[in-house]
Short mmCIF file of C-alpha atoms in Angstrom, two decimals:
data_model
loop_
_atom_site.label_atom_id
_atom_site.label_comp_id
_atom_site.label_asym_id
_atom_site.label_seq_id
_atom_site.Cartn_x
_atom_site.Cartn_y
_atom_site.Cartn_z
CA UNK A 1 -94.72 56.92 28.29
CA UNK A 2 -93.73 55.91 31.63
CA UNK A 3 -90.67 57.43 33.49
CA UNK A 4 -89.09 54.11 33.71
CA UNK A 5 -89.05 53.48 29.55
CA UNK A 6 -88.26 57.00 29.28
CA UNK A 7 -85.17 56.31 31.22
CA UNK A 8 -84.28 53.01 29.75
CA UNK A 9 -84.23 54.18 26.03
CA UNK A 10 -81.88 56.87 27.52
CA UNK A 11 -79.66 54.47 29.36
CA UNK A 12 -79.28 52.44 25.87
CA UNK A 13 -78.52 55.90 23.86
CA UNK A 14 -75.66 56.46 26.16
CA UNK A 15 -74.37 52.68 25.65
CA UNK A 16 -74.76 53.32 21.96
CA UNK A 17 -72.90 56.15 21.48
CA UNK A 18 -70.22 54.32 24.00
CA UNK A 19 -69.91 51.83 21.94
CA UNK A 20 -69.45 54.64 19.26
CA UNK A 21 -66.69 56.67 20.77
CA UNK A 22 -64.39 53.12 21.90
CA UNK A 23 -65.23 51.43 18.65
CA UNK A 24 -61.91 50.71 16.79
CA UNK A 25 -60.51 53.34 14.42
CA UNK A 26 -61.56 52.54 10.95
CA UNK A 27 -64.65 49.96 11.73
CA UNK A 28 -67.23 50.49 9.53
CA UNK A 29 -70.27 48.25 10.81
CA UNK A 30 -71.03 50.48 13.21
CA UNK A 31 -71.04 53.40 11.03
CA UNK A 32 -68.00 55.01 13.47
CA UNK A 33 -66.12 58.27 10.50
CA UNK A 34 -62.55 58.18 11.55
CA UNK A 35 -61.40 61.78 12.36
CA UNK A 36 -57.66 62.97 12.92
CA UNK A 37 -56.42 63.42 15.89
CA UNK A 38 -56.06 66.78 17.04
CA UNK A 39 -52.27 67.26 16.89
CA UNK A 40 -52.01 64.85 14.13
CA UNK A 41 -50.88 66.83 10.76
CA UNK A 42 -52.64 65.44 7.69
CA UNK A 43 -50.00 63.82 4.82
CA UNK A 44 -49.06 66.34 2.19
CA UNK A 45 -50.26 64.95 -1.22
CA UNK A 46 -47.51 62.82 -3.60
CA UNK A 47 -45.97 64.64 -6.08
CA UNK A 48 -47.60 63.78 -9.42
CA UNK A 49 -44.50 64.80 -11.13
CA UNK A 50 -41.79 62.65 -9.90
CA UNK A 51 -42.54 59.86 -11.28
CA UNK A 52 -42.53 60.99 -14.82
CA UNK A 53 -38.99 62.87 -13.54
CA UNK A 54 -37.54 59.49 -12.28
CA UNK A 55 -38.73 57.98 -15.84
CA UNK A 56 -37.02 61.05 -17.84
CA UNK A 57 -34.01 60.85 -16.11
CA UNK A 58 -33.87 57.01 -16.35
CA UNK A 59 -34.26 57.20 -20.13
CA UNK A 60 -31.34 59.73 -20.29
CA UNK A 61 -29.52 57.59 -18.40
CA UNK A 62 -30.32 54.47 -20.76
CA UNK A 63 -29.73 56.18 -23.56
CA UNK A 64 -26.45 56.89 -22.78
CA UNK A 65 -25.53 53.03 -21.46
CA UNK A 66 -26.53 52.04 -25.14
CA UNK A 67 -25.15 55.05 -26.46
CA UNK A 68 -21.88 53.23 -24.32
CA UNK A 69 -22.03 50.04 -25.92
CA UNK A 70 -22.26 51.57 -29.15
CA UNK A 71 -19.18 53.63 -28.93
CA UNK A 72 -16.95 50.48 -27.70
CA UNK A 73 -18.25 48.40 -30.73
CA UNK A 74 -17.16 51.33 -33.18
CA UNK A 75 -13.86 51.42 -31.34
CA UNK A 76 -10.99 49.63 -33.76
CA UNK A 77 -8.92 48.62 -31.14
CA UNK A 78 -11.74 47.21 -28.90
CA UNK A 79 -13.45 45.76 -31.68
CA UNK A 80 -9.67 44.09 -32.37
CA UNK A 81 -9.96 42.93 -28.67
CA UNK A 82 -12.82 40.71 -28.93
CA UNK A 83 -10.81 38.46 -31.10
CA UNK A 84 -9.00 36.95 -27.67
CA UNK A 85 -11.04 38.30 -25.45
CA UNK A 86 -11.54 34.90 -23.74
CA UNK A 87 -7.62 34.97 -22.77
CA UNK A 88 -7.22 38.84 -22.34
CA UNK A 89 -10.26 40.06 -21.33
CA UNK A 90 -9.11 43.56 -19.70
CA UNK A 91 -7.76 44.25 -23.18
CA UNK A 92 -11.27 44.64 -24.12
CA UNK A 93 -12.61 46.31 -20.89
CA UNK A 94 -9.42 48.96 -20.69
CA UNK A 95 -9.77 49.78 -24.98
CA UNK A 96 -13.64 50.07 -24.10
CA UNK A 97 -13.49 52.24 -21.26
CA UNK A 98 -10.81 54.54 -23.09
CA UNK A 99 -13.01 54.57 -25.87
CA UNK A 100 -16.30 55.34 -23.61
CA UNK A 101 -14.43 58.22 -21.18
CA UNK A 102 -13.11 60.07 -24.49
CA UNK A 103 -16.41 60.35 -26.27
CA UNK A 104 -18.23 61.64 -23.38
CA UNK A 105 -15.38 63.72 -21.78
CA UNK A 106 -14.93 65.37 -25.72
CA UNK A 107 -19.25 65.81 -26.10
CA UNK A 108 -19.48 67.55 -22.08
CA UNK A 109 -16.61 69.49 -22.60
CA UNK A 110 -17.36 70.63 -26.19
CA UNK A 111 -20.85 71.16 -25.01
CA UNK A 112 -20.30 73.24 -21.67
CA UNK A 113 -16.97 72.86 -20.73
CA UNK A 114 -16.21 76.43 -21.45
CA UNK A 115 -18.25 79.78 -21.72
CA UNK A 116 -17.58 80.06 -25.74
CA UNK A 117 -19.22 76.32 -25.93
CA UNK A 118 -22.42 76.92 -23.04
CA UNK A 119 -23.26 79.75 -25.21
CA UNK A 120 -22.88 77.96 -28.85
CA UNK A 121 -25.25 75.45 -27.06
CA UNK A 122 -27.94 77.74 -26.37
CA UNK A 123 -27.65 79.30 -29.30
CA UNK A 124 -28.27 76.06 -30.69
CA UNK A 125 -31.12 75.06 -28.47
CA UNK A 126 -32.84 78.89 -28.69
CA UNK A 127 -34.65 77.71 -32.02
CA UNK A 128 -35.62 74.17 -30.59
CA UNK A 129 -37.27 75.80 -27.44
CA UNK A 130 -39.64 78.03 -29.51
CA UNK A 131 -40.76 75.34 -31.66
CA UNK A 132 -40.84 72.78 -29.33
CA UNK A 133 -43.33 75.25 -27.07
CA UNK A 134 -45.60 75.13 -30.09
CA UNK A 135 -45.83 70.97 -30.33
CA UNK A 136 -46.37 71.53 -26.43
CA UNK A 137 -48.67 73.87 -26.76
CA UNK A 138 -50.99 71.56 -29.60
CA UNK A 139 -50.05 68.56 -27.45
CA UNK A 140 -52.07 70.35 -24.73
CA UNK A 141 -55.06 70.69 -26.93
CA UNK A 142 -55.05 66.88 -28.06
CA UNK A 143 -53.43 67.83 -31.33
CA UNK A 144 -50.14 66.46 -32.97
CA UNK A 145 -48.32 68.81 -34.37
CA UNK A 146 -46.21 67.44 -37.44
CA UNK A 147 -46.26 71.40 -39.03
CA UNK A 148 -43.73 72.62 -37.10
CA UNK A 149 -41.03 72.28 -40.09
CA UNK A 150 -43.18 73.99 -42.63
CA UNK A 151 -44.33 76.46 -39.96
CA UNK A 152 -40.82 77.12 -39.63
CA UNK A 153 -40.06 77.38 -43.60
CA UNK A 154 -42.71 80.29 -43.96
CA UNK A 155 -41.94 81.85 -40.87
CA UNK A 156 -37.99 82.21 -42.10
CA UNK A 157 -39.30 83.35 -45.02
CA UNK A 158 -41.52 86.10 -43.71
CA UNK A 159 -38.71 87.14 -41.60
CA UNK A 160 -35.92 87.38 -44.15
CA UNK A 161 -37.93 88.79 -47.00
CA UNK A 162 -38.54 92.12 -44.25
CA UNK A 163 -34.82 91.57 -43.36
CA UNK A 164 -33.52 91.96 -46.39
CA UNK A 165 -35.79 94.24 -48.28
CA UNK A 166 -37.15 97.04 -45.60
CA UNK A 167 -35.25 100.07 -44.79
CA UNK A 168 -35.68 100.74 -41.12
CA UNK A 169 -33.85 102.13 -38.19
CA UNK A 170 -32.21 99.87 -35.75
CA UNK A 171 -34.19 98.24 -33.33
CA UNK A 172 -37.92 98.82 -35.29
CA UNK A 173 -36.42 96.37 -37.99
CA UNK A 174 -35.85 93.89 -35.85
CA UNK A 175 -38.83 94.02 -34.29
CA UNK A 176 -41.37 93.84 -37.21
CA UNK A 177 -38.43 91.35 -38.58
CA UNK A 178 -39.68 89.07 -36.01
CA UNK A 179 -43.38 89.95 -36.11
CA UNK A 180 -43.41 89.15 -39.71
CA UNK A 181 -41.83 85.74 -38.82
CA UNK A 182 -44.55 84.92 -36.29
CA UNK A 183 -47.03 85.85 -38.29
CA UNK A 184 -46.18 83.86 -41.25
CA UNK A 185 -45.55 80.34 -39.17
CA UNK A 186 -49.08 81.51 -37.58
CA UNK A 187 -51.13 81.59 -40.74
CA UNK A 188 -49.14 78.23 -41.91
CA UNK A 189 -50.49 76.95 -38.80
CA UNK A 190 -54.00 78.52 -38.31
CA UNK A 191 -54.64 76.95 -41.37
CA UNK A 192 -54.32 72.87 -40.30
CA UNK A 193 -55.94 74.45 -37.54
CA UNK A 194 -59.05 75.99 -39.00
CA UNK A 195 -58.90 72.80 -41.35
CA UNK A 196 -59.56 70.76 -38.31
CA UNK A 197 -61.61 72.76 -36.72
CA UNK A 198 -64.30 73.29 -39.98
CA UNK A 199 -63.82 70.01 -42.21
CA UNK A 200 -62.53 67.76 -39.55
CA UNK A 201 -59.27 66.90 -41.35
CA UNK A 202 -56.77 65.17 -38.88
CA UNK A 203 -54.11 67.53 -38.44
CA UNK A 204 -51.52 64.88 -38.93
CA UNK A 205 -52.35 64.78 -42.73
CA UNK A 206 -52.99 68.76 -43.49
CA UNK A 207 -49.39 69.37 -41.18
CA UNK A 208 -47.46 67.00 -43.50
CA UNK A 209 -49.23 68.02 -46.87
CA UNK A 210 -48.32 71.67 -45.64
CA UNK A 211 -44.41 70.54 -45.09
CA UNK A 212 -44.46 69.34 -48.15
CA UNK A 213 -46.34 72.19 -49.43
CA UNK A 214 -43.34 74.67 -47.79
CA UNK A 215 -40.13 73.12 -48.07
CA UNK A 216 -40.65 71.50 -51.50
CA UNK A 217 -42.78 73.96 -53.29
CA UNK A 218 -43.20 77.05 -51.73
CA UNK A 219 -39.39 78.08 -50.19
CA UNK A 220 -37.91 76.61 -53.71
CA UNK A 221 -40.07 78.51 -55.98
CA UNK A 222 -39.87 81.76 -54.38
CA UNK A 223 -36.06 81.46 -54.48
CA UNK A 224 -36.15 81.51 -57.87
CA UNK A 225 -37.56 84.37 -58.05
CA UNK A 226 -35.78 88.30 -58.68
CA UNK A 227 -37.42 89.53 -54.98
CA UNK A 228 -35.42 86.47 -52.85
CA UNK A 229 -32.62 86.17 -55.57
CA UNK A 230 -29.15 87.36 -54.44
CA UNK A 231 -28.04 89.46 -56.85
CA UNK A 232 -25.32 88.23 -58.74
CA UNK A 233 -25.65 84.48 -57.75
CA UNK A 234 -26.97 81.65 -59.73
CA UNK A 235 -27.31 79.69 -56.37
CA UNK A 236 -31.20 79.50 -54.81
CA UNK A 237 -30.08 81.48 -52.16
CA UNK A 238 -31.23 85.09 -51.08
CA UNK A 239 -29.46 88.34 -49.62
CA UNK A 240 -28.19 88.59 -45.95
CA UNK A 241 -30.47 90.32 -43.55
CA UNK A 242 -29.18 93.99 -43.24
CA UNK A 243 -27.49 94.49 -39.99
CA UNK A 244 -29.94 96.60 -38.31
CA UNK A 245 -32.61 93.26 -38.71
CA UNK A 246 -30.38 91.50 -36.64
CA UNK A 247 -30.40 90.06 -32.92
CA UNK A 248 -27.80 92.33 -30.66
CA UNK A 249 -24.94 89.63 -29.56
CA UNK A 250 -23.32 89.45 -26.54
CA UNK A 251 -20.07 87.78 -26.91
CA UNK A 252 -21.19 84.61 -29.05
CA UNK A 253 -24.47 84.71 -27.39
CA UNK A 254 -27.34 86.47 -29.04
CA UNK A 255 -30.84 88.04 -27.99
CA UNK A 256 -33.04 85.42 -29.32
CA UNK A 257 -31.91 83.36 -26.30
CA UNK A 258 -33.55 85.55 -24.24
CA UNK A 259 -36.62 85.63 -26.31
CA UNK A 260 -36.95 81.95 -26.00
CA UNK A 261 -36.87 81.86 -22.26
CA UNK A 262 -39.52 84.34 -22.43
CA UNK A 263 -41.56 82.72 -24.68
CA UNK A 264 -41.67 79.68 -22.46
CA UNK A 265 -42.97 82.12 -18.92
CA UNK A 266 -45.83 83.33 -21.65
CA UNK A 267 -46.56 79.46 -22.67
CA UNK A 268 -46.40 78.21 -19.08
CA UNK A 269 -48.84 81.45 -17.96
CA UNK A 270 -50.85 80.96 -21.00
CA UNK A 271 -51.43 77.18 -20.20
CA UNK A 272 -51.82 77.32 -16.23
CA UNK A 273 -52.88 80.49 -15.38
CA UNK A 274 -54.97 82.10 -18.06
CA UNK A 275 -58.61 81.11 -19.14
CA UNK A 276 -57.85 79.69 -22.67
CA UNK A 277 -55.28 77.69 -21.39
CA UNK A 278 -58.21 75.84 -19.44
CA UNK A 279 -59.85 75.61 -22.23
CA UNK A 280 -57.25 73.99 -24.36
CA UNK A 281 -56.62 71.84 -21.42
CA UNK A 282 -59.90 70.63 -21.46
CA UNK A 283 -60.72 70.26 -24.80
CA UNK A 284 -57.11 68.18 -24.99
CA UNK A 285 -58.82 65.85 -22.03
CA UNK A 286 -62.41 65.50 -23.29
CA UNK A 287 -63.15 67.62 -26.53
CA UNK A 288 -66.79 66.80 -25.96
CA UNK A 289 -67.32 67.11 -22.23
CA UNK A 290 -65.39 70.46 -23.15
CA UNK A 291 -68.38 71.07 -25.34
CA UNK A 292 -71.09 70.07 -23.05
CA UNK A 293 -69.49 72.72 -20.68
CA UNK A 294 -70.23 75.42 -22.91
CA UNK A 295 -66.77 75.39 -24.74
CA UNK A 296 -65.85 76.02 -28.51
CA UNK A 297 -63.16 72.97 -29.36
CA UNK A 298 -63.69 74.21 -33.38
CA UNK A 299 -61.94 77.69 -31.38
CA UNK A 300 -59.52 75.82 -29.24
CA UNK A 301 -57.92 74.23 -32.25
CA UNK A 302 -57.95 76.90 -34.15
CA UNK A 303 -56.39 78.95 -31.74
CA UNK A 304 -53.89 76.42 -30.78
CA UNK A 305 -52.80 75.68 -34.02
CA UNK A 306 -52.52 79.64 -34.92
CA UNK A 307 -50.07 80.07 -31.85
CA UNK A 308 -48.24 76.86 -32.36
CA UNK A 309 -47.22 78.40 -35.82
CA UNK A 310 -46.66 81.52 -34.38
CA UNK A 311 -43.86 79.56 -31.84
CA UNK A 312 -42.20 78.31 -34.54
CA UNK A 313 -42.39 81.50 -36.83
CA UNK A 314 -40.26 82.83 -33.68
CA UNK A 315 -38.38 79.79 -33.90
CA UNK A 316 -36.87 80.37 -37.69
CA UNK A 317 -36.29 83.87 -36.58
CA UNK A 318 -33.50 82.35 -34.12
CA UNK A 319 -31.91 81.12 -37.43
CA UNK A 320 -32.49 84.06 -39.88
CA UNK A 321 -31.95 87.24 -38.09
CA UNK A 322 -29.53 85.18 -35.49
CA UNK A 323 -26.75 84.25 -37.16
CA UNK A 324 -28.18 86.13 -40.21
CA UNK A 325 -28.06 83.19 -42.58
CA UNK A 326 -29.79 83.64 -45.72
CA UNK A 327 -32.78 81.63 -46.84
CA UNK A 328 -31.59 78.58 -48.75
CA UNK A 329 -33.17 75.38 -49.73
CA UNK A 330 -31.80 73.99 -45.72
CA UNK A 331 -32.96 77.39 -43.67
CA UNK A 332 -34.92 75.39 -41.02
CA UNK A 333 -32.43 72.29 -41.29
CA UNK A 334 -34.55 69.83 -39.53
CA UNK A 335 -35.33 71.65 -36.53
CA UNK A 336 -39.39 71.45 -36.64
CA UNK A 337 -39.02 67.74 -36.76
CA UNK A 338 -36.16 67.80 -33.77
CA UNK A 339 -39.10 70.05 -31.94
CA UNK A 340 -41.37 66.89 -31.50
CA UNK A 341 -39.06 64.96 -29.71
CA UNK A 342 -38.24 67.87 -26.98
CA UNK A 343 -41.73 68.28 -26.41
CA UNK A 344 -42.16 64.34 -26.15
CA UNK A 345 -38.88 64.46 -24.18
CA UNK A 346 -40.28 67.67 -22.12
CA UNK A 347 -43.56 65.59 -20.93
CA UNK A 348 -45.21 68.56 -23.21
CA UNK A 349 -44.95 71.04 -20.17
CA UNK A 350 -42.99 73.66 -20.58
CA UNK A 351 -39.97 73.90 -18.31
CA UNK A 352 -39.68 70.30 -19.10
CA UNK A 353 -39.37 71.70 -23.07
CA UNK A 354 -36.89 74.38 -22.03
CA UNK A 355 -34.55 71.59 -20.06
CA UNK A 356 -35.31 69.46 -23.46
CA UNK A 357 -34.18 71.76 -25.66
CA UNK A 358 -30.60 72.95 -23.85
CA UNK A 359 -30.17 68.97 -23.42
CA UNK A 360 -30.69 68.24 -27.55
CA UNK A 361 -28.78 71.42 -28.29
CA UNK A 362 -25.83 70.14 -25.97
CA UNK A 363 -25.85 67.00 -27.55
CA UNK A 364 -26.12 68.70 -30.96
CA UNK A 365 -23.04 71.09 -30.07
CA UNK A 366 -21.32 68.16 -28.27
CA UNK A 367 -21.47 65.78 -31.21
CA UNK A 368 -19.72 68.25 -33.12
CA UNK A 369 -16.67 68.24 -30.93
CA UNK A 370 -16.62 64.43 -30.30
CA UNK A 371 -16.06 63.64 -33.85
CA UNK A 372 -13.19 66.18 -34.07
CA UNK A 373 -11.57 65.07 -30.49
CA UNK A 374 -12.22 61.48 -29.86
CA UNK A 375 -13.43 60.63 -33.71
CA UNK A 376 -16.76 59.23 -32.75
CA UNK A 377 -19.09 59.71 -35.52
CA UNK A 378 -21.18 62.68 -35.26
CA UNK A 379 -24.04 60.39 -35.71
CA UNK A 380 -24.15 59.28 -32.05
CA UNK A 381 -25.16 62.36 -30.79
CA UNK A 382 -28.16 61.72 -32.91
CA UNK A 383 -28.73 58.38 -31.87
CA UNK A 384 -28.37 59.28 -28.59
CA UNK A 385 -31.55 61.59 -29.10
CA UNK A 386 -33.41 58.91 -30.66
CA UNK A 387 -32.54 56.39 -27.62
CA UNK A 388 -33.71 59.28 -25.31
CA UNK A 389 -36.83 59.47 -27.46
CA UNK A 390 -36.99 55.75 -27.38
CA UNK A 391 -37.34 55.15 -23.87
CA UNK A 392 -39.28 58.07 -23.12
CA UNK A 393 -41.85 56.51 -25.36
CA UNK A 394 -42.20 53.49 -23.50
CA UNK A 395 -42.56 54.51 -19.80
CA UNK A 396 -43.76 51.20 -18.54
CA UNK A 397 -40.86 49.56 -20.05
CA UNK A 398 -38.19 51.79 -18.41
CA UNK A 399 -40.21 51.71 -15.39
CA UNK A 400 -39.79 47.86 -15.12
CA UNK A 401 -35.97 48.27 -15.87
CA UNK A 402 -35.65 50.73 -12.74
CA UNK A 403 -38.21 48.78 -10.46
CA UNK A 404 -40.70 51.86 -10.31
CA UNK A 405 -44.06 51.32 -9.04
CA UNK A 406 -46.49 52.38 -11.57
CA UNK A 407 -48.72 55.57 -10.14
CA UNK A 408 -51.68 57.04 -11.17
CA UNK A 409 -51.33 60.95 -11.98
CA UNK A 410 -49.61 62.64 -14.94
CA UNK A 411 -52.19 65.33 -15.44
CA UNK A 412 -50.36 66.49 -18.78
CA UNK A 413 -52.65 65.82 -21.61
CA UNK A 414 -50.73 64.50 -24.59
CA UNK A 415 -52.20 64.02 -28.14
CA UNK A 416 -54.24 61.62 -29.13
CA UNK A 417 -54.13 58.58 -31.04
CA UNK A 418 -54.80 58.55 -34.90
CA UNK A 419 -58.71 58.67 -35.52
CA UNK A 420 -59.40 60.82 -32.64
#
C-alpha cells in the first residue's frame, strides 16, 4: 500500500468522524448516540403515584358533589322550591346551599371537630385498617379476598372465648387475648388459602361459603351453647371480657389504635422490603413466570391467605377486647365487607389503606352526628362510601371528567378477574 492511499483513507476517516461529531443531535442515519451534555442534569423520573392520587382525590371529591345533590333533593323546603323555581330561583339555590353547608359542617365537625370526636373516629377506623391490610395484602398476591367478614367472626370468637374464660394477670391476658384472635381469623383464612393453593378452588367461592359458614352457622351455634352463654340470659349473647383482657384507654382512645398503625409499618415492610413480599408481588403479577423463576405460588397463597386472616383476627380484636362488647349474632357488624372497599379505595398499598380507613371511619362517625344535627339520613354517609367506591372503580371515567392524561405506571398489582 502506497503512502499516498495510506494517507487518503486517513484523510476520509477524519471527514467521517467530522461529519460524526457536527451531525445534528438525535440523527440516526448516521448512527451519531446522543450523549448529555456535561453540565446538563438528567430529568428525575415521573412519579408513578400521582396519577392514581389525582384520581383518588377526584373521586372523593365527586362523591361528595353527588353526595351534594342528594342532600338538596332530600331537603323539604328545597324540594318545596322547585315548584316555582322558574320565578324564584334563589329560593331553591339559598334552601339548597343551607341544606348542603349543614350536612357537611354537622359530618366534619362530628367527625374531627373536637378531640372527643378525632378519637371516636379512629376508634372507629382501628378495626377497618387491620382488615383492610389483609384484602391489601391478598390483593398483592392476585387474590380477592371476600373472607374478611368470616375471618373476622372466628377471630372475635377466639378472642372473647380467652377473654372471658382465662384467669390471667393484667397485661399477659391481653396479649394471648389477641394472639388467640389472630390465630383464629388465620386458620379461617389459611384454609381458602390452602384450598386454592391444593384443589384450585377460586377463593371468591371458598371466602363466601366460609362467611356463610361463620356468621350463619358457626358464631350462632356456639352461642347457644353453656361455654359462650351469659349466665342468666336467654339472649345469644356471651359474658363481657374481664377487665384485665382489655385494651388500656387513654381518654376515649384505646391501644388497639396503636396496634393498627403498627400493623400497617409490618404490612408495608413485609410487602416492599422483605423477600416474601417479592414473592407475593410476583406471583400477584405473573403466577407462572413466578413459577418459572423458581417460586412456590401453591406457598404464596397459602401464606397470603393465612396472614390476611390473621389481619382481620386483629381486626375483631379492635371490637371485642376494645370496647369489650360481647359476642352477639352482629360482633363484626359489617366491617370485613367495609374492608374491601378501603383497600380498593387505598390503591391496595398500605398507607393508602391507613388514609382509607380514618376517611370511612370519619364518614362513619360523621354520619352519626349529621342525622342528629342537620337530620340528614344516616344513610348518606354510606352512600357517600359507595360513590367513593364508585368512581374509584372506574379510573378512566373520572379521569375524562378531570381532563387527566392517561399514564402508564401503577405498579400495584390488584386481583384478578374471575377465572384467573
Amino acid at each position: 500500500m502506497t503512502d499516498e492511499s495510506t494517507s487518503a483513507k486517513r484523510s476520509d476517516s477524519d471527514e467521517h468522524a467530522t461529519d460524526v461529531h457536527e451531525a445534528a443531535p438525535g440523527s440516526v442515519d448516521k448512527g451519531v448516540v446522543d450523549r448529555p451534555e456535561p453540565d446538563q442534569k438528567p430529568e428525575p423520573p415521573a412519579a408513578t403515584w400521582l396519577p392514581d392520587a389525582i384520581t383518588t382525590f377526584a373521586s372523593i371529591v365527586l362523591a361528595l358533589l353527588v353526595g351534594a345533590v342528594l342532600i338538596a333533593l332530600s331537603d323539604e323546603a328545597a324540594v318545596e322550591s322547585l315548584g316555582y323555581v322558574f320565578s324564584y330561583p334563589q329560593d331553591f339555590f339559598y334552601f339548597a346551599g343551607q341544606a348542603i353547608w349543614d350536612s357537611y359542617s354537622s359530618l366534619v365537625s362530628g367527625s374531627v371537630g373536637s378531640i372527643d370526636a378525632i378519637g371516636i373516629t379512629l376508634v372507629r377506623a382501628a378495626p377497618l385498617i387491620c382488615a383492610g391490610l389483609g384484602v391489601t395484602l391478598a390483593f398483592r398476591a392476585g387474590l380477592f379476598n371476600i373472607g374478611a367478614q368470616g375471618q373476622l367472626v372466628v377471630g372475635a370468637l377466639f378472642a372473647g372465648y380467652v377473654g372471658f374464660t382465662w384467669d390471667l394477670p393484667p397485661g399477659l391476658h391481653l396479649v394471648a387475648a389477641i394472639l388467640a384472635g389472630m390465630i383464629g381469623g388465620a386458620l379461617w383464612g389459611a384454609t381458602a388459602g390452602f384450598l386454592k393453593a391444593r384443589t384450585g378452588a377460586h377463593e371468591v367461592i371458598t371466602t363466601i361459603m366460609l362467611n356463610y359458614l361463620a356468621t350463619r352457622f358457626l358464631l350462632i351455634y356456639l352461642l347457644s351453647k353453656d361455654a359462650f352463654q351469659r349466665p342468666g340470659s336467654d339472649n345469644a349473647q356471651s359474658p363481657r371480657p374481664a377487665d384485665s383482657a382489655r385494651f388500656p384507654e387513654i381518654g376515649n382512645v384505646h391501644l388497639g389504635v396503636l396496634v393498627a398503625i403498627a400493623a400497617a409499618i409490618v404490612v408495608w415492610w413485609l410487602i416492599e422490603r422483605s423477600t416474601f413480599g417479592f414473592e407475593l408481588r410476583a406471583v400477584g403479577a405473573n403466577a407462572d413466570a413466578a413459577r418459572t423463576a423458581g417460586m412456590s405460588p401453591a406457598r404464596v397463597y397459602t401464606m397470603a391467605m393465612l396472614l390476611a386472616g390473621l389481619l382481620a383476627g386483629l381486626a375483631a380484636t379492635m371490637n371485642v377486647l376494645g370496647k369489650g362488647d360481647s359476642l352477639s349474632p352482629g360482633v363484626a357488624g359489617s366491617i370485613g365487607f367495609d374492608a374491601i372497599t378501603v383497600a380498593l379505595l387505598g390503591r391496595a398499598t398500605p398507607l393508602g389503606t391507613v388514609l382509607a380507613g380514618l376517611l370511612f371511619g370519619a364518614l362513619s362517625v360523621g354520619g352519626t352526628a349529621m342525622q342528629a344535627s342537620a337530620g340528614t339520613p344516616k344513610e348518606l354517609g354510606d352512600v357517600l362510601q359507595a360513590l367513593i367506591v364508585l368512581f374509584v372503580a372506574a379510573p378512566a371515567l373520572v379521569r375524562g371528567i378531570i381532563r387527566l392524561r392517561a399514564q402508564g405506571g401503577g405498579a400495584t398489582v390488584m386481583a384478578k378477574g374471575w377465572g384467573s
